[in-house]
Amino acid sequence: MERLIPEKLPRHIAIILDGNGRWAKKRNLSRIEGHRKGADSVRKIVRACREIGIPVLTLYVFSEENWKRPQEEVWALMELLKDYLRSELKEMLENDIKLMASGNLHHLPQDVYHLLMETMEATRHNSRMILNLALSYGGRTEILDAIRKIMWDYKEGLIRPEDITAERFSSYLYTADLPDPDLLIRTSGEFRISNFLLWQIAYTELYITDTLWPDFAKEDLIMALVEYQNRERRFGLTGEQIEASPCVQEK
Ligand code: IPE
Ligand code: IPE
Ligand code: MG
């Protein structure tokens, strides 16, 4: 941690936690065992982000496309999610962590949905860190949902075409109140976005590691942060412009 510069920490880290299945396969275990081990990594990485002082952490835990996986796997993932919410509530309250969720939440089984809402409600006044779970999440659906909401507001006379700036559009997304991610980590070596935060990652720094998610530990997170802090974010400007005014930010 001494290697990190506190003023240059990302405000928002997003993680595509991938590789649970391959982790299990390598050990001749079932995919579900991989997800169970992956849930432990979630616990560890949330704690690490809280200790390091990351204000917002978004974890891609279940995509819209993941509903098409074998039914037993989807069921096991939903059970693990419930276990996680039940077991972590105390820690979230003690550590001042606010839980949020992004995605098509109405698609979730009722018991999962209710437990999620209860946990969000119980933690809603917490302010040290936001843990945002991307659940039943699809980036294209999020954008289409935003367009639908804008059209409804237009019909009600609440918005005019000239009001639609990038900021206003962002306010219609699931992530409305969150800053865009500064750093996106993907584990297990896959070089793709898989329909994650398509709008929000316009200027996000990408970090891909071969480490499988169940093996991803605090030390790996610190390595990603060290690399992030060594990058020069230019937001379309020249290197010289950034050196002259290092505080320049996208927004
Ligand atoms: C990531 O691990 C967890 C979810 C997508 C739910 P995977 O289950 O995708 O693991 P691999 O990619 O098959 O190894
Ligand atoms: C992305 O992982 C979704 C989550 C991590 C929840 P996938 O394993 O579903 O992505 P693809 O299929 O490899 O693109
Ligand atoms: Mg995968």
PDB file of C-alpha atoms and ligand atoms in Angstrom:
ATOM      1  CA  MET A   1       0.000   0.000   0.000  1.00  0.00           C
ATOM      2  CA  GLU A   2       2.959   2.272   0.585  1.00  0.00           C
ATOM      3  CA  ARG A   3       3.474   2.092  -3.181  1.00  0.00           C
ATOM      4  CA  LEU A   4       0.213   3.947  -3.815  1.00  0.00           C
ATOM      5  CA  ILE A   5      -0.193   7.710  -4.132  1.00  0.00           C
ATOM      6  CA  PRO A   6      -3.334   8.622  -2.149  1.00  0.00           C
ATOM      7  CA  GLU A   7      -4.208  11.669  -4.320  1.00  0.00           C
ATOM      8  CA  LYS A   8      -4.124   9.539  -7.469  1.00  0.00           C
ATOM      9  CA  LEU A   9      -6.455   6.738  -6.409  1.00  0.00           C
ATOM     10  CA  PRO A  10      -9.352   6.016  -8.760  1.00  0.00           C
ATOM     11  CA  ARG A  11     -12.718   7.352  -7.603  1.00  0.00           C
ATOM     12  CA  HIS A  12     -14.429   4.402  -9.173  1.00  0.00           C
ATOM     13  CA  ILE A  13     -13.081   0.928  -9.970  1.00  0.00           C
ATOM     14  CA  ALA A  14     -15.170  -1.461 -12.063  1.00  0.00           C
ATOM     15  CA  ILE A  15     -14.269  -5.147 -12.244  1.00  0.00           C
ATOM     16  CA  ILE A  16     -15.340  -7.857 -14.698  1.00  0.00           C
ATOM     17  CA  LEU A  17     -14.751 -10.800 -12.409  1.00  0.00           C
ATOM     18  CA  ASP A  18     -14.165 -13.625 -14.812  1.00  0.00           C
ATOM     19  CA  GLY A  19     -12.609 -17.094 -14.686  1.00  0.00           C
ATOM     20  CA  ASN A  20     -14.505 -18.932 -11.944  1.00  0.00           C
ATOM     21  CA  GLY A  21     -15.383 -21.770 -14.326  1.00  0.00           C
ATOM     22  CA  ARG A  22     -11.809 -22.202 -15.567  1.00  0.00           C
ATOM     23  CA  TRP A  23     -10.457 -22.075 -12.018  1.00  0.00           C
ATOM     24  CA  ALA A  24     -12.743 -24.990 -11.111  1.00  0.00           C
ATOM     25  CA  LYS A  25     -12.016 -26.935 -14.294  1.00  0.00           C
ATOM     26  CA  LYS A  26      -8.272 -26.822 -13.625  1.00  0.00           C
ATOM     27  CA  ARG A  27      -8.960 -28.539 -10.301  1.00  0.00           C
ATOM     28  CA  ASN A  28     -11.548 -31.001 -11.569  1.00  0.00           C
ATOM     29  CA  LEU A  29     -14.199 -29.260  -9.513  1.00  0.00           C
ATOM     30  CA  SER A  30     -17.678 -28.207 -10.582  1.00  0.00           C
ATOM     31  CA  ARG A  31     -18.186 -24.690 -11.976  1.00  0.00           C
ATOM     32  CA  ILE A  32     -20.277 -23.995  -8.902  1.00  0.00           C
ATOM     33  CA  GLU A  33     -17.256 -24.616  -6.666  1.00  0.00           C
ATOM     34  CA  GLY A  34     -15.490 -21.993  -8.752  1.00  0.00           C
ATOM     35  CA  HIS A  35     -18.286 -19.514  -8.101  1.00  0.00           C
ATOM     36  CA  ARG A  36     -18.151 -20.295  -4.385  1.00  0.00           C
ATOM     37  CA  LYS A  37     -14.440 -19.535  -4.325  1.00  0.00           C
ATOM     38  CA  GLY A  38     -15.164 -16.454  -6.448  1.00  0.00           C
ATOM     39  CA  ALA A  39     -17.564 -15.182  -3.788  1.00  0.00           C
ATOM     40  CA  ASP A  40     -14.691 -15.315  -1.262  1.00  0.00           C
ATOM     41  CA  SER A  41     -12.618 -13.165  -3.614  1.00  0.00           C
ATOM     42  CA  VAL A  42     -15.506 -10.688  -3.729  1.00  0.00           C
ATOM     43  CA  ARG A  43     -15.427 -10.467   0.074  1.00  0.00           C
ATOM     44  CA  LYS A  44     -11.661  -9.950   0.095  1.00  0.00           C
ATOM     45  CA  ILE A  45     -11.586  -7.361  -2.677  1.00  0.00           C
ATOM     46  CA  VAL A  46     -14.445  -5.314  -1.207  1.00  0.00           C
ATOM     47  CA  ARG A  47     -12.551  -5.234   2.094  1.00  0.00           C
ATOM     48  CA  ALA A  48      -9.300  -4.311   0.320  1.00  0.00           C
ATOM     49  CA  CYS A  49     -10.964  -1.437  -1.570  1.00  0.00           C
ATOM     50  CA  ARG A  50     -12.444  -0.180   1.671  1.00  0.00           C
ATOM     51  CA  GLU A  51      -9.009  -0.292   3.346  1.00  0.00           C
ATOM     52  CA  ILE A  52      -7.270   1.408   0.422  1.00  0.00           C
ATOM     53  CA  GLY A  53      -9.949   4.099   0.323  1.00  0.00           C
ATOM     54  CA  ILE A  54     -11.689   3.548  -3.019  1.00  0.00           C
ATOM     55  CA  PRO A  55     -14.985   5.517  -2.976  1.00  0.00           C
ATOM     56  CA  VAL A  56     -16.900   3.411  -5.535  1.00  0.00           C
ATOM     57  CA  LEU A  57     -16.484  -0.224  -6.569  1.00  0.00           C
ATOM     58  CA  THR A  58     -18.704  -1.767  -9.252  1.00  0.00           C
ATOM     59  CA  LEU A  59     -18.560  -5.543  -9.593  1.00  0.00           C
ATOM     60  CA  TYR A  60     -19.977  -7.281 -12.659  1.00  0.00           C
ATOM     61  CA  VAL A  61     -21.378 -10.343 -10.956  1.00  0.00           C
ATOM     62  CA  PHE A  62     -24.110 -11.448 -13.367  1.00  0.00           C
ATOM     63  CA  SER A  63     -24.818 -10.303 -16.901  1.00  0.00           C
ATOM     64  CA  GLU A  64     -28.089 -10.287 -18.755  1.00  0.00           C
ATOM     65  CA  GLU A  65     -26.580 -12.921 -21.054  1.00  0.00           C
ATOM     66  CA  ASN A  66     -25.674 -15.120 -18.070  1.00  0.00           C
ATOM     67  CA  TRP A  67     -29.396 -16.010 -17.681  1.00  0.00           C
ATOM     68  CA  LYS A  68     -28.834 -18.350 -20.639  1.00  0.00           C
ATOM     69  CA  ARG A  69     -26.384 -20.529 -18.688  1.00  0.00           C
ATOM     70  CA  PRO A  70     -27.524 -23.972 -17.458  1.00  0.00           C
ATOM     71  CA  GLN A  71     -30.357 -23.602 -14.974  1.00  0.00           C
ATOM     72  CA  GLU A  72     -28.453 -25.262 -12.097  1.00  0.00           C
ATOM     73  CA  GLU A  73     -25.605 -22.800 -12.509  1.00  0.00           C
ATOM     74  CA  VAL A  74     -27.947 -19.788 -12.553  1.00  0.00           C
ATOM     75  CA  TRP A  75     -29.717 -21.144  -9.477  1.00  0.00           C
ATOM     76  CA  ALA A  76     -26.410 -21.696  -7.650  1.00  0.00           C
ATOM     77  CA  LEU A  77     -25.293 -18.146  -8.481  1.00  0.00           C
ATOM     78  CA  MET A  78     -28.546 -16.737  -7.091  1.00  0.00           C
ATOM     79  CA  GLU A  79     -28.090 -18.789  -3.885  1.00  0.00           C
ATOM     80  CA  LEU A  80     -24.512 -17.517  -3.554  1.00  0.00           C
ATOM     81  CA  LEU A  81     -25.753 -13.977  -4.010  1.00  0.00           C
ATOM     82  CA  LYS A  82     -28.281 -14.432  -1.207  1.00  0.00           C
ATOM     83  CA  ASP A  83     -25.587 -15.955   1.037  1.00  0.00           C
ATOM     84  CA  TYR A  84     -23.357 -13.016   0.262  1.00  0.00           C
ATOM     85  CA  LEU A  85     -26.001 -10.415   1.068  1.00  0.00           C
ATOM     86  CA  ARG A  86     -26.917 -12.148   4.334  1.00  0.00           C
ATOM     87  CA  SER A  87     -23.354 -12.698   5.494  1.00  0.00           C
ATOM     88  CA  GLU A  88     -22.019  -9.254   4.539  1.00  0.00           C
ATOM     89  CA  LEU A  89     -24.743  -6.984   5.916  1.00  0.00           C
ATOM     90  CA  LYS A  90     -23.018  -6.696   9.281  1.00  0.00           C
ATOM     91  CA  GLU A  91     -19.681  -5.897   7.683  1.00  0.00           C
ATOM     92  CA  MET A  92     -21.295  -3.310   5.377  1.00  0.00           C
ATOM     93  CA  LEU A  93     -22.902  -1.605   8.363  1.00  0.00           C
ATOM     94  CA  GLU A  94     -19.733  -1.692  10.463  1.00  0.00           C
ATOM     95  CA  ASN A  95     -17.603  -0.405   7.603  1.00  0.00           C
ATOM     96  CA  ASP A  96     -19.970   2.300   6.400  1.00  0.00           C
ATOM     97  CA  ILE A  97     -20.496   0.668   2.986  1.00  0.00           C
ATOM     98  CA  LYS A  98     -23.570   1.517   0.957  1.00  0.00           C
ATOM     99  CA  LEU A  99     -24.877  -1.202  -1.328  1.00  0.00           C
ATOM    100  CA  MET A 100     -26.283  -0.296  -4.726  1.00  0.00           C
ATOM    101  CA  ALA A 101     -27.241  -2.400  -7.746  1.00  0.00           C
ATOM    102  CA  SER A 102     -27.266  -1.745 -11.478  1.00  0.00           C
ATOM    103  CA  GLY A 103     -29.170  -3.858 -13.950  1.00  0.00           C
ATOM    104  CA  ASN A 104     -32.545  -5.214 -14.915  1.00  0.00           C
ATOM    105  CA  LEU A 105     -33.325  -6.063 -11.284  1.00  0.00           C
ATOM    106  CA  HIS A 106     -36.941  -7.043 -11.948  1.00  0.00           C
ATOM    107  CA  HIS A 107     -35.597 -10.059 -13.750  1.00  0.00           C
ATOM    108  CA  LEU A 108     -34.166 -11.445 -10.480  1.00  0.00           C
ATOM    109  CA  PRO A 109     -36.082 -14.148  -8.578  1.00  0.00           C
ATOM    110  CA  GLN A 110     -38.418 -12.524  -6.039  1.00  0.00           C
ATOM    111  CA  ASP A 111     -36.543 -13.656  -2.930  1.00  0.00           C
ATOM    112  CA  VAL A 112     -33.251 -12.357  -4.313  1.00  0.00           C
ATOM    113  CA  TYR A 113     -34.891  -9.089  -5.329  1.00  0.00           C
ATOM    114  CA  HIS A 114     -36.405  -8.550  -1.880  1.00  0.00           C
ATOM    115  CA  LEU A 115     -33.222  -9.380  -0.018  1.00  0.00           C
ATOM    116  CA  LEU A 116     -31.305  -7.037  -2.291  1.00  0.00           C
ATOM    117  CA  MET A 117     -33.791  -4.203  -1.689  1.00  0.00           C
ATOM    118  CA  GLU A 118     -33.684  -4.806   2.082  1.00  0.00           C
ATOM    119  CA  THR A 119     -29.881  -4.723   2.122  1.00  0.00           C
ATOM    120  CA  MET A 120     -29.805  -1.572   0.009  1.00  0.00           C
ATOM    121  CA  GLU A 121     -32.338   0.054   2.308  1.00  0.00           C
ATOM    122  CA  ALA A 122     -30.392  -0.974   5.455  1.00  0.00           C
ATOM    123  CA  THR A 123     -27.156   0.521   4.115  1.00  0.00           C
ATOM    124  CA  ARG A 124     -28.512   3.560   2.306  1.00  0.00           C
ATOM    125  CA  HIS A 125     -27.163   6.131   4.787  1.00  0.00           C
ATOM    126  CA  ASN A 126     -23.632   4.726   4.686  1.00  0.00           C
ATOM    127  CA  SER A 127     -21.149   6.982   3.001  1.00  0.00           C
ATOM    128  CA  ARG A 128     -17.568   5.725   3.216  1.00  0.00           C
ATOM    129  CA  MET A 129     -17.750   3.510   0.163  1.00  0.00           C
ATOM    130  CA  ILE A 130     -20.327   2.444  -2.444  1.00  0.00           C
ATOM    131  CA  LEU A 131     -20.428  -1.180  -3.467  1.00  0.00           C
ATOM    132  CA  ASN A 132     -22.407  -1.353  -6.696  1.00  0.00           C
ATOM    133  CA  LEU A 133     -23.336  -4.833  -7.913  1.00  0.00           C
ATOM    134  CA  ALA A 134     -23.994  -5.104 -11.645  1.00  0.00           C
ATOM    135  CA  LEU A 135     -26.681  -7.756 -11.633  1.00  0.00           C
ATOM    136  CA  SER A 136     -28.698  -8.969 -14.577  1.00  0.00           C
ATOM    137  CA  TYR A 137     -26.781  -6.149 -16.200  1.00  0.00           C
ATOM    138  CA  GLY A 138     -26.449  -5.431 -19.910  1.00  0.00           C
ATOM    139  CA  GLY A 139     -24.916  -2.229 -21.242  1.00  0.00           C
ATOM    140  CA  ARG A 140     -27.075  -2.041 -24.360  1.00  0.00           C
ATOM    141  CA  THR A 141     -30.267  -2.614 -22.397  1.00  0.00           C
ATOM    142  CA  GLU A 142     -29.203   0.104 -19.969  1.00  0.00           C
ATOM    143  CA  ILE A 143     -28.830   2.565 -22.859  1.00  0.00           C
ATOM    144  CA  LEU A 144     -32.162   1.530 -24.393  1.00  0.00           C
ATOM    145  CA  ASP A 145     -33.871   1.872 -20.998  1.00  0.00           C
ATOM    146  CA  ALA A 146     -32.416   5.366 -20.695  1.00  0.00           C
ATOM    147  CA  ILE A 147     -33.778   6.297 -24.128  1.00  0.00           C
ATOM    148  CA  ARG A 148     -37.209   4.983 -23.173  1.00  0.00           C
ATOM    149  CA  LYS A 149     -37.198   7.044 -19.955  1.00  0.00           C
ATOM    150  CA  ILE A 150     -36.138  10.143 -21.895  1.00  0.00           C
ATOM    151  CA  MET A 151     -38.968   9.620 -24.358  1.00  0.00           C
ATOM    152  CA  TRP A 152     -41.486   9.317 -21.526  1.00  0.00           C
ATOM    153  CA  ASP A 153     -40.142  12.533 -19.980  1.00  0.00           C
ATOM    154  CA  TYR A 154     -40.347  14.191 -23.387  1.00  0.00           C
ATOM    155  CA  LYS A 155     -43.989  13.210 -23.699  1.00  0.00           C
ATOM    156  CA  GLU A 156     -44.609  14.731 -20.251  1.00  0.00           C
ATOM    157  CA  GLY A 157     -42.846  17.917 -21.316  1.00  0.00           C
ATOM    158  CA  LEU A 158     -40.036  17.382 -18.789  1.00  0.00           C
ATOM    159  CA  ILE A 159     -37.173  17.375 -21.278  1.00  0.00           C
ATOM    160  CA  ARG A 160     -36.447  18.992 -24.642  1.00  0.00           C
ATOM    161  CA  PRO A 161     -34.081  17.646 -27.334  1.00  0.00           C
ATOM    162  CA  GLU A 162     -31.642  20.489 -26.655  1.00  0.00           C
ATOM    163  CA  ASP A 163     -31.434  19.449 -22.963  1.00  0.00           C
ATOM    164  CA  ILE A 164     -29.830  16.108 -23.812  1.00  0.00           C
ATOM    165  CA  THR A 165     -26.182  16.637 -22.925  1.00  0.00           C
ATOM    166  CA  ALA A 166     -23.796  13.806 -21.981  1.00  0.00           C
ATOM    167  CA  GLU A 167     -24.369  14.638 -18.278  1.00  0.00           C
ATOM    168  CA  ARG A 168     -28.142  14.638 -18.642  1.00  0.00           C
ATOM    169  CA  PHE A 169     -28.047  11.371 -20.553  1.00  0.00           C
ATOM    170  CA  SER A 170     -25.862   9.802 -17.830  1.00  0.00           C
ATOM    171  CA  SER A 171     -28.511  10.755 -15.277  1.00  0.00           C
ATOM    172  CA  TYR A 172     -30.934   8.351 -17.000  1.00  0.00           C
ATOM    173  CA  LEU A 173     -28.587   5.372 -16.675  1.00  0.00           C
ATOM    174  CA  TYR A 174     -28.651   2.808 -13.840  1.00  0.00           C
ATOM    175  CA  THR A 175     -25.395   4.393 -12.626  1.00  0.00           C
ATOM    176  CA  ALA A 176     -26.947   7.889 -12.490  1.00  0.00           C
ATOM    177  CA  ASP A 177     -25.357   9.032  -9.237  1.00  0.00           C
ATOM    178  CA  LEU A 178     -21.946   7.457  -9.746  1.00  0.00           C
ATOM    179  CA  PRO A 179     -18.844   8.934 -11.378  1.00  0.00           C
ATOM    180  CA  ASP A 180     -17.643   7.094 -14.486  1.00  0.00           C
ATOM    181  CA  PRO A 181     -15.096   4.362 -13.692  1.00  0.00           C
ATOM    182  CA  ASP A 182     -11.471   5.497 -13.770  1.00  0.00           C
ATOM    183  CA  LEU A 183     -10.176   1.944 -13.887  1.00  0.00           C
ATOM    184  CA  LEU A 184     -11.717  -1.222 -15.335  1.00  0.00           C
ATOM    185  CA  ILE A 185     -10.111  -4.526 -14.362  1.00  0.00           C
ATOM    186  CA  ARG A 186     -10.876  -7.790 -16.130  1.00  0.00           C
ATOM    187  CA  THR A 187      -9.536 -11.038 -14.727  1.00  0.00           C
ATOM    188  CA  SER A 188      -8.773 -14.273 -16.617  1.00  0.00           C
ATOM    189  CA  GLY A 189      -7.099 -12.708 -19.628  1.00  0.00           C
ATOM    190  CA  GLU A 190     -10.069 -12.045 -21.893  1.00  0.00           C
ATOM    191  CA  PHE A 191      -9.727  -8.896 -24.030  1.00  0.00           C
ATOM    192  CA  ARG A 192     -13.358  -7.931 -24.282  1.00  0.00           C
ATOM    193  CA  ILE A 193     -15.970  -5.792 -22.596  1.00  0.00           C
ATOM    194  CA  SER A 194     -18.871  -8.306 -22.629  1.00  0.00           C
ATOM    195  CA  ASN A 195     -21.588  -5.632 -22.660  1.00  0.00           C
ATOM    196  CA  PHE A 196     -20.350  -3.916 -19.493  1.00  0.00           C
ATOM    197  CA  LEU A 197     -20.818  -0.163 -18.834  1.00  0.00           C
ATOM    198  CA  LEU A 198     -20.642   0.704 -22.532  1.00  0.00           C
ATOM    199  CA  TRP A 199     -21.439   4.388 -22.089  1.00  0.00           C
ATOM    200  CA  GLN A 200     -19.527   4.932 -18.833  1.00  0.00           C
ATOM    201  CA  ILE A 201     -16.122   3.566 -19.912  1.00  0.00           C
ATOM    202  CA  ALA A 202     -15.502   6.137 -22.660  1.00  0.00           C
ATOM    203  CA  TYR A 203     -12.226   7.245 -21.007  1.00  0.00           C
ATOM    204  CA  THR A 204     -11.668   4.489 -18.464  1.00  0.00           C
ATOM    205  CA  GLU A 205      -8.211   2.925 -18.132  1.00  0.00           C
ATOM    206  CA  LEU A 206      -8.320  -0.805 -18.892  1.00  0.00           C
ATOM    207  CA  TYR A 207      -6.310  -3.390 -16.985  1.00  0.00           C
ATOM    208  CA  ILE A 208      -6.440  -7.048 -17.966  1.00  0.00           C
ATOM    209  CA  THR A 209      -4.765  -9.755 -15.926  1.00  0.00           C
ATOM    210  CA  ASP A 210      -4.427 -13.483 -16.601  1.00  0.00           C
ATOM    211  CA  THR A 211      -5.164 -14.217 -12.938  1.00  0.00           C
ATOM    212  CA  LEU A 212      -8.469 -16.044 -12.569  1.00  0.00           C
ATOM    213  CA  TRP A 213     -11.005 -14.323 -10.329  1.00  0.00           C
ATOM    214  CA  PRO A 214     -10.873 -16.888  -7.466  1.00  0.00           C
ATOM    215  CA  ASP A 215      -7.090 -16.299  -7.284  1.00  0.00           C
ATOM    216  CA  PHE A 216      -7.343 -12.494  -7.474  1.00  0.00           C
ATOM    217  CA  ALA A 217      -6.133 -11.092  -4.145  1.00  0.00           C
ATOM    218  CA  LYS A 218      -5.399  -7.726  -2.583  1.00  0.00           C
ATOM    219  CA  GLU A 219      -1.830  -7.843  -3.919  1.00  0.00           C
ATOM    220  CA  ASP A 220      -3.185  -8.185  -7.493  1.00  0.00           C
ATOM    221  CA  LEU A 221      -5.464  -5.217  -6.904  1.00  0.00           C
ATOM    222  CA  ILE A 222      -2.513  -3.171  -5.686  1.00  0.00           C
ATOM    223  CA  MET A 223      -0.553  -4.142  -8.807  1.00  0.00           C
ATOM    224  CA  ALA A 224      -3.429  -2.873 -10.948  1.00  0.00           C
ATOM    225  CA  LEU A 225      -3.548   0.361  -8.959  1.00  0.00           C
ATOM    226  CA  VAL A 226       0.214   0.904  -9.274  1.00  0.00           C
ATOM    227  CA  GLU A 227      -0.049   0.486 -13.029  1.00  0.00           C
ATOM    228  CA  TYR A 228      -3.060   2.819 -13.132  1.00  0.00           C
ATOM    229  CA  GLN A 229      -1.122   5.476 -11.245  1.00  0.00           C
ATOM    230  CA  ASN A 230       1.710   5.236 -13.761  1.00  0.00           C
ATOM    231  CA  ARG A 231      -0.550   5.834 -16.739  1.00  0.00           C
ATOM    232  CA  GLU A 232      -0.989   9.238 -18.288  1.00  0.00           C
ATOM    233  CA  ARG A 233      -4.678   9.926 -18.858  1.00  0.00           C
ATOM    234  CA  ARG A 234      -4.963  12.371 -21.699  1.00  0.00           C
ATOM    235  CA  PHE A 235      -8.684  12.640 -22.479  1.00  0.00           C
ATOM    236  CA  GLY A 236      -7.876  13.534 -26.077  1.00  0.00           C
ATOM    237  CA  LEU A 237      -5.336  16.253 -25.204  1.00  0.00           C
ATOM    238  CA  THR A 238      -1.598  16.206 -25.883  1.00  0.00           C
ATOM    239  CA  GLY A 239       0.934  14.975 -23.328  1.00  0.00           C
ATOM    240  CA  GLU A 240       2.315  18.549 -23.108  1.00  0.00           C
ATOM    241  CA  GLN A 241      -1.112  19.966 -22.268  1.00  0.00           C
ATOM    242  CA  ILE A 242      -1.532  17.399 -19.496  1.00  0.00           C
ATOM    243  CA  GLU A 243       1.906  18.211 -18.061  1.00  0.00           C
ATOM    244  CA  ALA A 244       1.015  21.908 -18.009  1.00  0.00           C
ATOM    245  CA  SER A 245      -2.263  21.219 -16.217  1.00  0.00           C
ATOM    246  CA  PRO A 246      -2.100  17.791 -14.559  1.00  0.00           C
ATOM    247  CA  CYS A 247      -5.499  18.152 -12.902  1.00  0.00           C
ATOM    248  CA  VAL A 248      -7.370  18.109 -16.195  1.00  0.00           C
ATOM    249  CA  GLN A 249     -10.231  15.635 -15.912  1.00  0.00           C
ATOM    250  CA  GLU A 250     -12.875  14.474 -18.258  1.00  0.00           C
ATOM    251  CA  LYS A 251     -15.586  15.958 -16.067  1.00  0.00           C
TER     252      LYS A 251
HETATM  253  C1  IPE B   1     -17.317 -15.330 -13.945  1.00  0.00           C
HETATM  254  O1  IPE B   1     -16.790 -16.594 -14.127  1.00  0.00           O
HETATM  255  C2  IPE B   1     -18.581 -15.327 -13.117  1.00  0.00           C
HETATM  256  C3  IPE B   1     -19.811 -15.117 -13.889  1.00  0.00           C
HETATM  257  C4  IPE B   1     -19.881 -14.806 -15.154  1.00  0.00           C
HETATM  258  C5  IPE B   1     -21.051 -15.303 -13.191  1.00  0.00           C
HETATM  259  P1  IPE B   1     -17.222 -17.534 -15.330  1.00  0.00           P
HETATM  260  O2  IPE B   1     -18.288 -18.451 -14.855  1.00  0.00           O
HETATM  261  O3  IPE B   1     -17.577 -16.746 -16.538  1.00  0.00           O
HETATM  262  O4  IPE B   1     -15.876 -18.331 -15.550  1.00  0.00           O
HETATM  263  P2  IPE B   1     -15.286 -18.853 -16.930  1.00  0.00           P
HETATM  264  O5  IPE B   1     -15.193 -17.686 -17.856  1.00  0.00           O
HETATM  265  O6  IPE B   1     -16.216 -19.909 -17.430  1.00  0.00           O
HETATM  266  O7  IPE B   1     -13.937 -19.383 -16.565  1.00  0.00           O
HETATM  267  C1  IPE B   2     -18.831 -11.354 -18.124  1.00  0.00           C
HETATM  268  O1  IPE B   2     -18.285 -12.627 -18.075  1.00  0.00           O
HETATM  269  C2  IPE B   2     -19.957 -11.257 -17.132  1.00  0.00           C
HETATM  270  C3  IPE B   2     -19.572 -11.325 -15.734  1.00  0.00           C
HETATM  271  C4  IPE B   2     -18.339 -11.348 -15.286  1.00  0.00           C
HETATM  272  C5  IPE B   2     -20.664 -11.357 -14.808  1.00  0.00           C
HETATM  273  P1  IPE B   2     -18.717 -13.772 -19.095  1.00  0.00           P
HETATM  274  O2  IPE B   2     -17.914 -14.962 -18.766  1.00  0.00           O
HETATM  275  O3  IPE B   2     -20.201 -13.927 -19.075  1.00  0.00           O
HETATM  276  O4  IPE B   2     -18.295 -13.121 -20.480  1.00  0.00           O
HETATM  277  P2  IPE B   2     -17.959 -13.799 -21.876  1.00  0.00           P
HETATM  278  O5  IPE B   2     -19.078 -14.736 -22.184  1.00  0.00           O
HETATM  279  O6  IPE B   2     -16.664 -14.517 -21.702  1.00  0.00           O
HETATM  280  O7  IPE B   2     -17.835 -12.662 -22.838  1.00  0.00           O
HETATM  281 MG    MG B   3     -16.484 -16.137 -18.130  1.00  0.00          MG
END
